[in-house]
C-alpha cells in the first residue's frame, strides 16, 4: 500500500513539473527549466526503466555526469576536512 502511494506521489510531482514547464513556455515570466528538471527527477524515481534510459543518453553523460562528479568531490573534500579537524 505504501509503495502505491509513493508511486502516486512521484507521478503527481512529475505531472505537476511537466505542467509547470509547459506554462513556463507559454509565459515568459515563469522559468520552465526547473519545472522540467523536477519532472525528469520525479519520473526517474517513479520508473527504474526510465532512469536507465535517461542515464544512458549521450547528452546526459556529457552534461550531467561531470556536474554530479564535481558535487561528489566537494562532499569528499568536506569529509576529509572534518576528519582532519577531529584529529587536531
JSON list of N, CA and C in Angstrom, two decimals:
[
{"chain": "A", "resi": 1, "resn": "UNK", "atom": "N", "xyz": [0.82, -1.19, 0.00]},
{"chain": "A", "resi": 1, "resn": "UNK", "atom": "CA", "xyz": [0.00, 0.00, 0.00]},
{"chain": "A", "resi": 1, "resn": "UNK", "atom": "C", "xyz": [0.87, 1.26, 0.00]},
{"chain": "A", "resi": 2, "resn": "UNK", "atom": "N", "xyz": [1.94, 1.24, 0.82]},
{"chain": "A", "resi": 2, "resn": "UNK", "atom": "CA", "xyz": [2.83, 2.39, 0.90]},
{"chain": "A", "resi": 2, "resn": "UNK", "atom": "C", "xyz": [3.57, 2.61, -0.41]},
{"chain": "A", "resi": 3, "resn": "UNK", "atom": "N", "xyz": [3.93, 1.54, -1.09]},
{"chain": "A", "resi": 3, "resn": "UNK", "atom": "CA", "xyz": [4.63, 1.65, -2.38]},
{"chain": "A", "resi": 3, "resn": "UNK", "atom": "C", "xyz": [3.72, 2.29, -3.42]},
{"chain": "A", "resi": 4, "resn": "UNK", "atom": "N", "xyz": [2.45, 1.92, -3.40]},
{"chain": "A", "resi": 4, "resn": "UNK", "atom": "CA", "xyz": [1.49, 2.50, -4.35]},
{"chain": "A", "resi": 4, "resn": "UNK", "atom": "C", "xyz": [1.34, 4.00, -4.11]},
{"chain": "A", "resi": 5, "resn": "UNK", "atom": "N", "xyz": [1.24, 4.40, -2.82]},
{"chain": "A", "resi": 5, "resn": "UNK", "atom": "CA", "xyz": [1.12, 5.82, -2.51]},
{"chain": "A", "resi": 5, "resn": "UNK", "atom": "C", "xyz": [2.38, 6.58, -2.91]},
{"chain": "A", "resi": 6, "resn": "UNK", "atom": "N", "xyz": [3.53, 5.94, -2.74]},
{"chain": "A", "resi": 6, "resn": "UNK", "atom": "CA", "xyz": [4.79, 6.58, -3.14]},
{"chain": "A", "resi": 6, "resn": "UNK", "atom": "C", "xyz": [4.84, 6.79, -4.64]},
{"chain": "A", "resi": 7, "resn": "UNK", "atom": "N", "xyz": [4.41, 5.79, -5.41]},
{"chain": "A", "resi": 7, "resn": "UNK", "atom": "CA", "xyz": [4.39, 5.92, -6.86]},
{"chain": "A", "resi": 7, "resn": "UNK", "atom": "C", "xyz": [3.39, 6.98, -7.32]},
{"chain": "A", "resi": 8, "resn": "UNK", "atom": "N", "xyz": [2.25, 7.05, -6.66]},
{"chain": "A", "resi": 8, "resn": "UNK", "atom": "CA", "xyz": [1.27, 8.08, -6.99]},
{"chain": "A", "resi": 8, "resn": "UNK", "atom": "C", "xyz": [1.85, 9.46, -6.70]},
{"chain": "A", "resi": 9, "resn": "UNK", "atom": "N", "xyz": [2.55, 9.59, -5.58]},
{"chain": "A", "resi": 9, "resn": "UNK", "atom": "CA", "xyz": [3.17, 10.87, -5.23]},
{"chain": "A", "resi": 9, "resn": "UNK", "atom": "C", "xyz": [4.21, 11.31, -6.25]},
{"chain": "A", "resi": 10, "resn": "UNK", "atom": "N", "xyz": [5.10, 10.38, -6.66]},
{"chain": "A", "resi": 10, "resn": "UNK", "atom": "CA", "xyz": [6.11, 10.72, -7.67]},
{"chain": "A", "resi": 10, "resn": "UNK", "atom": "C", "xyz": [5.44, 11.04, -9.01]},
{"chain": "A", "resi": 11, "resn": "UNK", "atom": "N", "xyz": [4.37, 10.32, -9.33]},
{"chain": "A", "resi": 11, "resn": "UNK", "atom": "CA", "xyz": [3.66, 10.60, -10.58]},
{"chain": "A", "resi": 11, "resn": "UNK", "atom": "C", "xyz": [3.01, 11.97, -10.57]},
{"chain": "A", "resi": 12, "resn": "UNK", "atom": "N", "xyz": [2.42, 12.33, -9.44]},
{"chain": "A", "resi": 12, "resn": "UNK", "atom": "CA", "xyz": [1.79, 13.66, -9.34]},
{"chain": "A", "resi": 12, "resn": "UNK", "atom": "C", "xyz": [2.84, 14.76, -9.41]},
{"chain": "A", "resi": 13, "resn": "UNK", "atom": "N", "xyz": [4.00, 14.53, -8.78]},
{"chain": "A", "resi": 13, "resn": "UNK", "atom": "CA", "xyz": [5.07, 15.51, -8.82]},
{"chain": "A", "resi": 13, "resn": "UNK", "atom": "C", "xyz": [5.61, 15.67, -10.24]},
{"chain": "A", "resi": 14, "resn": "UNK", "atom": "N", "xyz": [5.73, 14.55, -10.96]},
{"chain": "A", "resi": 14, "resn": "UNK", "atom": "CA", "xyz": [6.19, 14.62, -12.35]},
{"chain": "A", "resi": 14, "resn": "UNK", "atom": "C", "xyz": [5.18, 15.36, -13.22]},
{"chain": "A", "resi": 15, "resn": "UNK", "atom": "N", "xyz": [3.93, 15.07, -13.03]},
{"chain": "A", "resi": 15, "resn": "UNK", "atom": "CA", "xyz": [2.88, 15.75, -13.80]},
{"chain": "A", "resi": 15, "resn": "UNK", "atom": "C", "xyz": [2.84, 17.24, -13.48]},
{"chain": "A", "resi": 16, "resn": "UNK", "atom": "N", "xyz": [2.98, 17.59, -12.22]},
{"chain": "A", "resi": 16, "resn": "UNK", "atom": "CA", "xyz": [2.99, 19.00, -11.82]},
{"chain": "A", "resi": 16, "resn": "UNK", "atom": "C", "xyz": [4.19, 19.73, -12.43]},
{"chain": "A", "resi": 17, "resn": "UNK", "atom": "N", "xyz": [5.36, 19.08, -12.40]},
{"chain": "A", "resi": 17, "resn": "UNK", "atom": "CA", "xyz": [6.54, 19.68, -13.00]},
{"chain": "A", "resi": 17, "resn": "UNK", "atom": "C", "xyz": [6.40, 19.87, -14.50]},
{"chain": "A", "resi": 18, "resn": "UNK", "atom": "N", "xyz": [5.81, 18.88, -15.16]},
{"chain": "A", "resi": 18, "resn": "UNK", "atom": "CA", "xyz": [5.62, 18.98, -16.61]},
{"chain": "A", "resi": 18, "resn": "UNK", "atom": "C", "xyz": [4.63, 20.09, -16.95]},
{"chain": "A", "resi": 19, "resn": "UNK", "atom": "N", "xyz": [3.53, 20.17, -16.22]},
{"chain": "A", "resi": 19, "resn": "UNK", "atom": "CA", "xyz": [2.54, 21.23, -16.46]},
{"chain": "A", "resi": 19, "resn": "UNK", "atom": "C", "xyz": [3.15, 22.60, -16.16]},
{"chain": "A", "resi": 20, "resn": "UNK", "atom": "N", "xyz": [3.94, 22.69, -15.09]},
{"chain": "A", "resi": 20, "resn": "UNK", "atom": "CA", "xyz": [4.61, 23.96, -14.79]},
{"chain": "A", "resi": 20, "resn": "UNK", "atom": "C", "xyz": [5.59, 24.36, -15.89]},
{"chain": "A", "resi": 21, "resn": "UNK", "atom": "N", "xyz": [6.28, 23.37, -16.47]},
{"chain": "A", "resi": 21, "resn": "UNK", "atom": "CA", "xyz": [7.19, 23.67, -17.58]},
{"chain": "A", "resi": 21, "resn": "UNK", "atom": "C", "xyz": [6.45, 24.15, -18.81]},
{"chain": "A", "resi": 22, "resn": "UNK", "atom": "N", "xyz": [5.31, 23.53, -19.09]},
{"chain": "A", "resi": 22, "resn": "UNK", "atom": "CA", "xyz": [4.51, 23.96, -20.24]},
{"chain": "A", "resi": 22, "resn": "UNK", "atom": "C", "xyz": [3.99, 25.39, -20.02]},
{"chain": "A", "resi": 23, "resn": "UNK", "atom": "N", "xyz": [3.55, 25.67, -18.81]},
{"chain": "A", "resi": 23, "resn": "UNK", "atom": "CA", "xyz": [3.09, 27.04, -18.50]},
{"chain": "A", "resi": 23, "resn": "UNK", "atom": "C", "xyz": [4.26, 28.01, -18.63]},
{"chain": "A", "resi": 24, "resn": "UNK", "atom": "N", "xyz": [5.44, 27.59, -18.19]},
{"chain": "A", "resi": 24, "resn": "UNK", "atom": "CA", "xyz": [6.63, 28.43, -18.32]},
{"chain": "A", "resi": 24, "resn": "UNK", "atom": "C", "xyz": [7.01, 28.70, -19.76]},
{"chain": "A", "resi": 25, "resn": "UNK", "atom": "N", "xyz": [6.72, 27.76, -20.66]},
{"chain": "A", "resi": 25, "resn": "UNK", "atom": "CA", "xyz": [6.97, 28.00, -22.07]},
{"chain": "A", "resi": 25, "resn": "UNK", "atom": "C", "xyz": [6.01, 29.06, -22.62]},
{"chain": "A", "resi": 26, "resn": "UNK", "atom": "N", "xyz": [4.78, 29.05, -22.14]},
{"chain": "A", "resi": 26, "resn": "UNK", "atom": "CA", "xyz": [3.79, 29.99, -22.64]},
{"chain": "A", "resi": 26, "resn": "UNK", "atom": "C", "xyz": [3.95, 31.38, -22.02]},
{"chain": "A", "resi": 27, "resn": "UNK", "atom": "N", "xyz": [4.35, 31.43, -20.75]},
{"chain": "A", "resi": 27, "resn": "UNK", "atom": "CA", "xyz": [4.51, 32.72, -20.07]},
{"chain": "A", "resi": 27, "resn": "UNK", "atom": "C", "xyz": [6.00, 32.98, -19.84]},
{"chain": "A", "resi": 28, "resn": "UNK", "atom": "N", "xyz": [6.54, 34.01, -20.42]},
{"chain": "A", "resi": 28, "resn": "UNK", "atom": "CA", "xyz": [7.98, 34.25, -20.29]},
{"chain": "A", "resi": 28, "resn": "UNK", "atom": "C", "xyz": [8.42, 34.66, -18.88]},
{"chain": "A", "resi": 29, "resn": "UNK", "atom": "N", "xyz": [7.50, 34.98, -18.00]},
{"chain": "A", "resi": 29, "resn": "UNK", "atom": "CA", "xyz": [7.84, 35.40, -16.64]},
{"chain": "A", "resi": 29, "resn": "UNK", "atom": "C", "xyz": [8.25, 34.19, -15.79]},
{"chain": "A", "resi": 30, "resn": "UNK", "atom": "N", "xyz": [7.67, 33.03, -16.06]},
{"chain": "A", "resi": 30, "resn": "UNK", "atom": "CA", "xyz": [7.90, 31.82, -15.27]},
{"chain": "A", "resi": 30, "resn": "UNK", "atom": "C", "xyz": [9.01, 31.00, -15.93]},
{"chain": "A", "resi": 31, "resn": "UNK", "atom": "N", "xyz": [10.06, 30.63, -15.18]},
{"chain": "A", "resi": 31, "resn": "UNK", "atom": "CA", "xyz": [11.12, 29.81, -15.78]},
{"chain": "A", "resi": 31, "resn": "UNK", "atom": "C", "xyz": [10.64, 28.37, -15.97]},
{"chain": "A", "resi": 32, "resn": "UNK", "atom": "N", "xyz": [10.94, 27.77, -17.13]},
{"chain": "A", "resi": 32, "resn": "UNK", "atom": "CA", "xyz": [10.46, 26.43, -17.41]},
{"chain": "A", "resi": 32, "resn": "UNK", "atom": "C", "xyz": [11.48, 25.35, -17.06]},
{"chain": "A", "resi": 33, "resn": "UNK", "atom": "N", "xyz": [12.76, 25.67, -17.08]},
{"chain": "A", "resi": 33, "resn": "UNK", "atom": "CA", "xyz": [13.79, 24.66, -16.88]},
{"chain": "A", "resi": 33, "resn": "UNK", "atom": "C", "xyz": [13.68, 23.96, -15.53]},
{"chain": "A", "resi": 34, "resn": "UNK", "atom": "N", "xyz": [13.53, 24.68, -14.40]},
{"chain": "A", "resi": 34, "resn": "UNK", "atom": "CA", "xyz": [13.40, 23.97, -13.12]},
{"chain": "A", "resi": 34, "resn": "UNK", "atom": "C", "xyz": [12.21, 23.02, -13.07]},
{"chain": "A", "resi": 35, "resn": "UNK", "atom": "N", "xyz": [11.12, 23.40, -13.72]},
{"chain": "A", "resi": 35, "resn": "UNK", "atom": "CA", "xyz": [9.95, 22.53, -13.73]},
{"chain": "A", "resi": 35, "resn": "UNK", "atom": "C", "xyz": [10.20, 21.26, -14.52]},
{"chain": "A", "resi": 36, "resn": "UNK", "atom": "N", "xyz": [10.86, 21.40, -15.68]},
{"chain": "A", "resi": 36, "resn": "UNK", "atom": "CA", "xyz": [11.17, 20.21, -16.47]},
{"chain": "A", "resi": 36, "resn": "UNK", "atom": "C", "xyz": [12.19, 19.32, -15.77]},
{"chain": "A", "resi": 37, "resn": "UNK", "atom": "N", "xyz": [13.15, 19.92, -15.07]},
{"chain": "A", "resi": 37, "resn": "UNK", "atom": "CA", "xyz": [14.10, 19.12, -14.29]},
{"chain": "A", "resi": 37, "resn": "UNK", "atom": "C", "xyz": [13.40, 18.38, -13.16]},
{"chain": "A", "resi": 38, "resn": "UNK", "atom": "N", "xyz": [12.45, 19.05, -12.53]},
{"chain": "A", "resi": 38, "resn": "UNK", "atom": "CA", "xyz": [11.66, 18.39, -11.49]},
{"chain": "A", "resi": 38, "resn": "UNK", "atom": "C", "xyz": [10.90, 17.20, -12.06]},
{"chain": "A", "resi": 39, "resn": "UNK", "atom": "N", "xyz": [10.31, 17.39, -13.24]},
{"chain": "A", "resi": 39, "resn": "UNK", "atom": "CA", "xyz": [9.56, 16.30, -13.88]},
{"chain": "A", "resi": 39, "resn": "UNK", "atom": "C", "xyz": [10.48, 15.14, -14.22]},
{"chain": "A", "resi": 40, "resn": "UNK", "atom": "N", "xyz": [11.67, 15.41, -14.75]},
{"chain": "A", "resi": 40, "resn": "UNK", "atom": "CA", "xyz": [12.62, 14.33, -15.06]},
{"chain": "A", "resi": 40, "resn": "UNK", "atom": "C", "xyz": [13.06, 13.60, -13.81]},
{"chain": "A", "resi": 41, "resn": "UNK", "atom": "N", "xyz": [13.33, 14.33, -12.73]},
{"chain": "A", "resi": 41, "resn": "UNK", "atom": "CA", "xyz": [13.73, 13.71, -11.48]},
{"chain": "A", "resi": 41, "resn": "UNK", "atom": "C", "xyz": [12.63, 12.81, -10.93]},
{"chain": "A", "resi": 42, "resn": "UNK", "atom": "N", "xyz": [11.41, 13.32, -10.93]},
{"chain": "A", "resi": 42, "resn": "UNK", "atom": "CA", "xyz": [10.29, 12.54, -10.41]},
{"chain": "A", "resi": 42, "resn": "UNK", "atom": "C", "xyz": [10.02, 11.31, -11.27]},
{"chain": "A", "resi": 43, "resn": "UNK", "atom": "N", "xyz": [10.14, 11.45, -12.59]},
{"chain": "A", "resi": 43, "resn": "UNK", "atom": "CA", "xyz": [9.95, 10.29, -13.46]},
{"chain": "A", "resi": 43, "resn": "UNK", "atom": "C", "xyz": [11.04, 9.24, -13.25]},
{"chain": "A", "resi": 44, "resn": "UNK", "atom": "N", "xyz": [12.27, 9.68, -13.01]},
{"chain": "A", "resi": 44, "resn": "UNK", "atom": "CA", "xyz": [13.34, 8.71, -12.78]},
{"chain": "A", "resi": 44, "resn": "UNK", "atom": "C", "xyz": [13.14, 7.99, -11.45]},
{"chain": "A", "resi": 45, "resn": "UNK", "atom": "N", "xyz": [12.54, 8.65, -10.47]},
{"chain": "A", "resi": 45, "resn": "UNK", "atom": "CA", "xyz": [12.21, 7.98, -9.21]},
{"chain": "A", "resi": 45, "resn": "UNK", "atom": "C", "xyz": [11.02, 7.04, -9.38]},
{"chain": "A", "resi": 46, "resn": "UNK", "atom": "N", "xyz": [10.11, 7.41, -10.26]},
{"chain": "A", "resi": 46, "resn": "UNK", "atom": "CA", "xyz": [8.90, 6.61, -10.48]},
{"chain": "A", "resi": 46, "resn": "UNK", "atom": "C", "xyz": [9.19, 5.33, -11.23]},
{"chain": "A", "resi": 47, "resn": "UNK", "atom": "N", "xyz": [10.06, 5.41, -12.24]},
{"chain": "A", "resi": 47, "resn": "UNK", "atom": "CA", "xyz": [10.28, 4.27, -13.13]},
{"chain": "A", "resi": 47, "resn": "UNK", "atom": "C", "xyz": [11.77, 3.95, -13.26]},
{"chain": "A", "resi": 48, "resn": "UNK", "atom": "N", "xyz": [12.22, 2.79, -12.78]},
{"chain": "A", "resi": 48, "resn": "UNK", "atom": "CA", "xyz": [13.62, 2.40, -12.97]},
{"chain": "A", "resi": 48, "resn": "UNK", "atom": "C", "xyz": [13.99, 2.27, -14.45]},
{"chain": "A", "resi": 49, "resn": "UNK", "atom": "N", "xyz": [13.05, 1.86, -15.27]},
{"chain": "A", "resi": 49, "resn": "UNK", "atom": "CA", "xyz": [13.30, 1.73, -16.70]},
{"chain": "A", "resi": 49, "resn": "UNK", "atom": "C", "xyz": [13.59, 3.10, -17.33]},
{"chain": "A", "resi": 50, "resn": "UNK", "atom": "N", "xyz": [12.80, 4.11, -16.95]},
{"chain": "A", "resi": 50, "resn": "UNK", "atom": "CA", "xyz": [13.05, 5.46, -17.44]},
{"chain": "A", "resi": 50, "resn": "UNK", "atom": "C", "xyz": [14.39, 5.99, -16.94]},
{"chain": "A", "resi": 51, "resn": "UNK", "atom": "N", "xyz": [14.74, 5.68, -15.69]},
{"chain": "A", "resi": 51, "resn": "UNK", "atom": "CA", "xyz": [16.02, 6.11, -15.14]},
{"chain": "A", "resi": 51, "resn": "UNK", "atom": "C", "xyz": [17.18, 5.51, -15.92]},
{"chain": "A", "resi": 52, "resn": "UNK", "atom": "N", "xyz": [17.10, 4.23, -16.26]},
{"chain": "A", "resi": 52, "resn": "UNK", "atom": "CA", "xyz": [18.15, 3.59, -17.07]},
{"chain": "A", "resi": 52, "resn": "UNK", "atom": "C", "xyz": [18.25, 4.23, -18.44]},
{"chain": "A", "resi": 53, "resn": "UNK", "atom": "N", "xyz": [17.09, 4.51, -19.06]},
{"chain": "A", "resi": 53, "resn": "UNK", "atom": "CA", "xyz": [17.09, 5.14, -20.37]},
{"chain": "A", "resi": 53, "resn": "UNK", "atom": "C", "xyz": [17.72, 6.53, -20.29]},
{"chain": "A", "resi": 54, "resn": "UNK", "atom": "N", "xyz": [17.35, 7.29, -19.28]},
{"chain": "A", "resi": 54, "resn": "UNK", "atom": "CA", "xyz": [17.84, 8.66, -19.13]},
{"chain": "A", "resi": 54, "resn": "UNK", "atom": "C", "xyz": [19.35, 8.69, -18.91]},
{"chain": "A", "resi": 55, "resn": "UNK", "atom": "N", "xyz": [19.85, 7.83, -18.05]},
{"chain": "A", "resi": 55, "resn": "UNK", "atom": "CA", "xyz": [21.28, 7.85, -17.76]},
{"chain": "A", "resi": 55, "resn": "UNK", "atom": "C", "xyz": [22.13, 7.25, -18.87]},
{"chain": "A", "resi": 56, "resn": "UNK", "atom": "N", "xyz": [21.53, 6.56, -19.82]},
{"chain": "A", "resi": 56, "resn": "UNK", "atom": "CA", "xyz": [22.30, 6.00, -20.93]},
{"chain": "A", "resi": 56, "resn": "UNK", "atom": "C", "xyz": [22.41, 6.95, -22.12]},
{"chain": "A", "resi": 57, "resn": "UNK", "atom": "N", "xyz": [21.72, 8.08, -22.08]},
{"chain": "A", "resi": 57, "resn": "UNK", "atom": "CA", "xyz": [21.77, 9.05, -23.19]},
{"chain": "A", "resi": 57, "resn": "UNK", "atom": "C", "xyz": [23.12, 9.75, -23.24]},
{"chain": "A", "resi": 58, "resn": "UNK", "atom": "N", "xyz": [23.57, 10.06, -24.45]},
{"chain": "A", "resi": 58, "resn": "UNK", "atom": "CA", "xyz": [24.87, 10.70, -24.66]},
{"chain": "A", "resi": 58, "resn": "UNK", "atom": "C", "xyz": [24.91, 12.09, -24.03]},
{"chain": "A", "resi": 59, "resn": "UNK", "atom": "N", "xyz": [23.87, 12.87, -24.20]},
{"chain": "A", "resi": 59, "resn": "UNK", "atom": "CA", "xyz": [23.86, 14.23, -23.66]},
{"chain": "A", "resi": 59, "resn": "UNK", "atom": "C", "xyz": [23.87, 14.22, -22.14]},
{"chain": "A", "resi": 60, "resn": "UNK", "atom": "N", "xyz": [23.26, 13.20, -21.52]},
{"chain": "A", "resi": 60, "resn": "UNK", "atom": "CA", "xyz": [23.29, 13.08, -20.06]},
{"chain": "A", "resi": 60, "resn": "UNK", "atom": "C", "xyz": [24.71, 12.80, -19.60]},
{"chain": "A", "resi": 61, "resn": "UNK", "atom": "N", "xyz": [25.38, 11.87, -20.29]},
{"chain": "A", "resi": 61, "resn": "UNK", "atom": "CA", "xyz": [26.75, 11.54, -19.93]},
{"chain": "A", "resi": 61, "resn": "UNK", "atom": "C", "xyz": [27.67, 12.74, -20.10]},
{"chain": "A", "resi": 62, "resn": "UNK", "atom": "N", "xyz": [27.42, 13.55, -21.13]},
{"chain": "A", "resi": 62, "resn": "UNK", "atom": "CA", "xyz": [28.29, 14.67, -21.44]},
{"chain": "A", "resi": 62, "resn": "UNK", "atom": "C", "xyz": [28.04, 15.87, -20.53]},
{"chain": "A", "resi": 63, "resn": "UNK", "atom": "N", "xyz": [26.79, 16.13, -20.15]},
{"chain": "A", "resi": 63, "resn": "UNK", "atom": "CA", "xyz": [26.47, 17.35, -19.41]},
{"chain": "A", "resi": 63, "resn": "UNK", "atom": "C", "xyz": [26.21, 17.15, -17.92]},
{"chain": "A", "resi": 64, "resn": "UNK", "atom": "N", "xyz": [25.57, 16.08, -17.55]},
{"chain": "A", "resi": 64, "resn": "UNK", "atom": "CA", "xyz": [25.13, 15.93, -16.16]},
{"chain": "A", "resi": 64, "resn": "UNK", "atom": "C", "xyz": [26.15, 15.19, -15.31]},
{"chain": "A", "resi": 65, "resn": "UNK", "atom": "N", "xyz": [26.77, 14.15, -15.84]},
{"chain": "A", "resi": 65, "resn": "UNK", "atom": "CA", "xyz": [27.71, 13.35, -15.06]},
{"chain": "A", "resi": 65, "resn": "UNK", "atom": "C", "xyz": [28.88, 14.18, -14.53]},
{"chain": "A", "resi": 66, "resn": "UNK", "atom": "N", "xyz": [29.50, 15.07, -15.33]},
{"chain": "A", "resi": 66, "resn": "UNK", "atom": "CA", "xyz": [30.58, 15.89, -14.75]},
{"chain": "A", "resi": 66, "resn": "UNK", "atom": "C", "xyz": [30.12, 16.77, -13.59]},
{"chain": "A", "resi": 67, "resn": "UNK", "atom": "N", "xyz": [28.91, 17.28, -13.66]},
{"chain": "A", "resi": 67, "resn": "UNK", "atom": "CA", "xyz": [28.39, 18.11, -12.57]},
{"chain": "A", "resi": 67, "resn": "UNK", "atom": "C", "xyz": [28.19, 17.25, -11.32]},
{"chain": "A", "resi": 68, "resn": "UNK", "atom": "N", "xyz": [27.65, 16.06, -11.49]},
{"chain": "A", "resi": 68, "resn": "UNK", "atom": "CA", "xyz": [27.45, 15.17, -10.34]},
{"chain": "A", "resi": 68, "resn": "UNK", "atom": "C", "xyz": [28.79, 14.76, -9.73]},
{"chain": "A", "resi": 69, "resn": "UNK", "atom": "N", "xyz": [29.78, 14.50, -10.56]},
{"chain": "A", "resi": 69, "resn": "UNK", "atom": "CA", "xyz": [31.10, 14.15, -10.04]},
{"chain": "A", "resi": 69, "resn": "UNK", "atom": "C", "xyz": [31.73, 15.32, -9.29]},
{"chain": "A", "resi": 70, "resn": "UNK", "atom": "N", "xyz": [31.50, 16.52, -9.78]},
{"chain": "A", "resi": 70, "resn": "UNK", "atom": "CA", "xyz": [32.04, 17.71, -9.11]},
{"chain": "A", "resi": 70, "resn": "UNK", "atom": "C", "xyz": [31.43, 17.85, -7.72]},
{"chain": "A", "resi": 71, "resn": "UNK", "atom": "N", "xyz": [30.11, 17.67, -7.59]},
{"chain": "A", "resi": 71, "resn": "UNK", "atom": "CA", "xyz": [29.48, 17.76, -6.28]},
{"chain": "A", "resi": 71, "resn": "UNK", "atom": "C", "xyz": [29.95, 16.63, -5.38]},
{"chain": "A", "resi": 72, "resn": "UNK", "atom": "N", "xyz": [30.19, 15.46, -5.95]},
{"chain": "A", "resi": 72, "resn": "UNK", "atom": "CA", "xyz": [30.68, 14.34, -5.16]},
{"chain": "A", "resi": 72, "resn": "UNK", "atom": "C", "xyz": [32.06, 14.65, -4.61]},
{"chain": "A", "resi": 73, "resn": "UNK", "atom": "N", "xyz": [32.91, 15.27, -5.42]},
{"chain": "A", "resi": 73, "resn": "UNK", "atom": "CA", "xyz": [34.24, 15.63, -4.96]},
{"chain": "A", "resi": 73, "resn": "UNK", "atom": "C", "xyz": [34.16, 16.63, -3.82]},
{"chain": "A", "resi": 74, "resn": "UNK", "atom": "N", "xyz": [33.22, 17.54, -3.88]},
{"chain": "A", "resi": 74, "resn": "UNK", "atom": "CA", "xyz": [33.08, 18.51, -2.80]},
{"chain": "A", "resi": 74, "resn": "UNK", "atom": "C", "xyz": [32.70, 17.82, -1.49]},
{"chain": "A", "resi": 75, "resn": "UNK", "atom": "N", "xyz": [31.82, 16.83, -1.56]},
{"chain": "A", "resi": 75, "resn": "UNK", "atom": "CA", "xyz": [31.44, 16.10, -0.36]},
{"chain": "A", "resi": 75, "resn": "UNK", "atom": "C", "xyz": [32.64, 15.37, 0.22]},
{"chain": "A", "resi": 76, "resn": "UNK", "atom": "N", "xyz": [33.45, 14.75, -0.64]},
{"chain": "A", "resi": 76, "resn": "UNK", "atom": "CA", "xyz": [34.63, 14.04, -0.16]},
{"chain": "A", "resi": 76, "resn": "UNK", "atom": "C", "xyz": [35.61, 15.01, 0.50]},
{"chain": "A", "resi": 77, "resn": "UNK", "atom": "N", "xyz": [35.75, 16.19, -0.09]},
{"chain": "A", "resi": 77, "resn": "UNK", "atom": "CA", "xyz": [36.63, 17.19, 0.48]},
{"chain": "A", "resi": 77, "resn": "UNK", "atom": "C", "xyz": [36.13, 17.61, 1.86]},
{"chain": "A", "resi": 78, "resn": "UNK", "atom": "N", "xyz": [34.83, 17.79, 1.99]},
{"chain": "A", "resi": 78, "resn": "UNK", "atom": "CA", "xyz": [34.27, 18.16, 3.28]},
{"chain": "A", "resi": 78, "resn": "UNK", "atom": "C", "xyz": [34.53, 17.07, 4.31]},
{"chain": "A", "resi": 79, "resn": "UNK", "atom": "N", "xyz": [34.40, 15.81, 3.91]},
{"chain": "A", "resi": 79, "resn": "UNK", "atom": "CA", "xyz": [34.66, 14.71, 4.83]},
{"chain": "A", "resi": 79, "resn": "UNK", "atom": "C", "xyz": [36.11, 14.72, 5.28]},
{"chain": "A", "resi": 80, "resn": "UNK", "atom": "N", "xyz": [37.05, 14.95, 4.34]},
{"chain": "A", "resi": 80, "resn": "UNK", "atom": "CA", "xyz": [38.47, 15.00, 4.69]},
{"chain": "A", "resi": 80, "resn": "UNK", "atom": "C", "xyz": [38.75, 16.12, 5.67]},
{"chain": "A", "resi": 81, "resn": "UNK", "atom": "N", "xyz": [38.14, 17.27, 5.45]},
{"chain": "A", "resi": 81, "resn": "UNK", "atom": "CA", "xyz": [38.35, 18.40, 6.35]},
{"chain": "A", "resi": 81, "resn": "UNK", "atom": "C", "xyz": [37.81, 18.08, 7.74]},
{"chain": "A", "resi": 82, "resn": "UNK", "atom": "N", "xyz": [36.64, 17.47, 7.80]},
{"chain": "A", "resi": 82, "resn": "UNK", "atom": "CA", "xyz": [36.08, 17.12, 9.10]},
{"chain": "A", "resi": 82, "resn": "UNK", "atom": "C", "xyz": [36.94, 16.09, 9.83]},
{"chain": "A", "resi": 83, "resn": "UNK", "atom": "N", "xyz": [37.46, 15.13, 9.10]},
{"chain": "A", "resi": 83, "resn": "UNK", "atom": "CA", "xyz": [38.32, 14.10, 9.72]},
{"chain": "A", "resi": 83, "resn": "UNK", "atom": "C", "xyz": [39.59, 14.74, 10.25]},
{"chain": "A", "resi": 84, "resn": "UNK", "atom": "N", "xyz": [40.18, 15.64, 9.46]},
{"chain": "A", "resi": 84, "resn": "UNK", "atom": "CA", "xyz": [41.40, 16.32, 9.92]},
{"chain": "A", "resi": 84, "resn": "UNK", "atom": "C", "xyz": [41.11, 17.21, 11.12]},
{"chain": "A", "resi": 85, "resn": "UNK", "atom": "N", "xyz": [39.93, 17.84, 11.15]},
{"chain": "A", "resi": 85, "resn": "UNK", "atom": "CA", "xyz": [39.57, 18.70, 12.27]},
{"chain": "A", "resi": 85, "resn": "UNK", "atom": "C", "xyz": [39.38, 17.89, 13.55]},
{"chain": "A", "resi": 86, "resn": "UNK", "atom": "N", "xyz": [38.85, 16.68, 13.40]},
{"chain": "A", "resi": 86, "resn": "UNK", "atom": "CA", "xyz": [38.65, 15.83, 14.57]},
{"chain": "A", "resi": 86, "resn": "UNK", "atom": "C", "xyz": [39.98, 15.32, 15.12]},
{"chain": "A", "resi": 87, "resn": "UNK", "atom": "N", "xyz": [40.97, 15.14, 14.27]},
{"chain": "A", "resi": 87, "resn": "UNK", "atom": "CA", "xyz": [42.26, 14.65, 14.70]},
{"chain": "A", "resi": 87, "resn": "UNK", "atom": "C", "xyz": [43.05, 15.70, 15.48]},
{"chain": "A", "resi": 88, "resn": "UNK", "atom": "N", "xyz": [42.78, 16.98, 15.20]},
{"chain": "A", "resi": 88, "resn": "UNK", "atom": "CA", "xyz": [43.52, 18.06, 15.90]},
{"chain": "A", "resi": 88, "resn": "UNK", "atom": "C", "xyz": [43.06, 18.25, 17.30]}
]
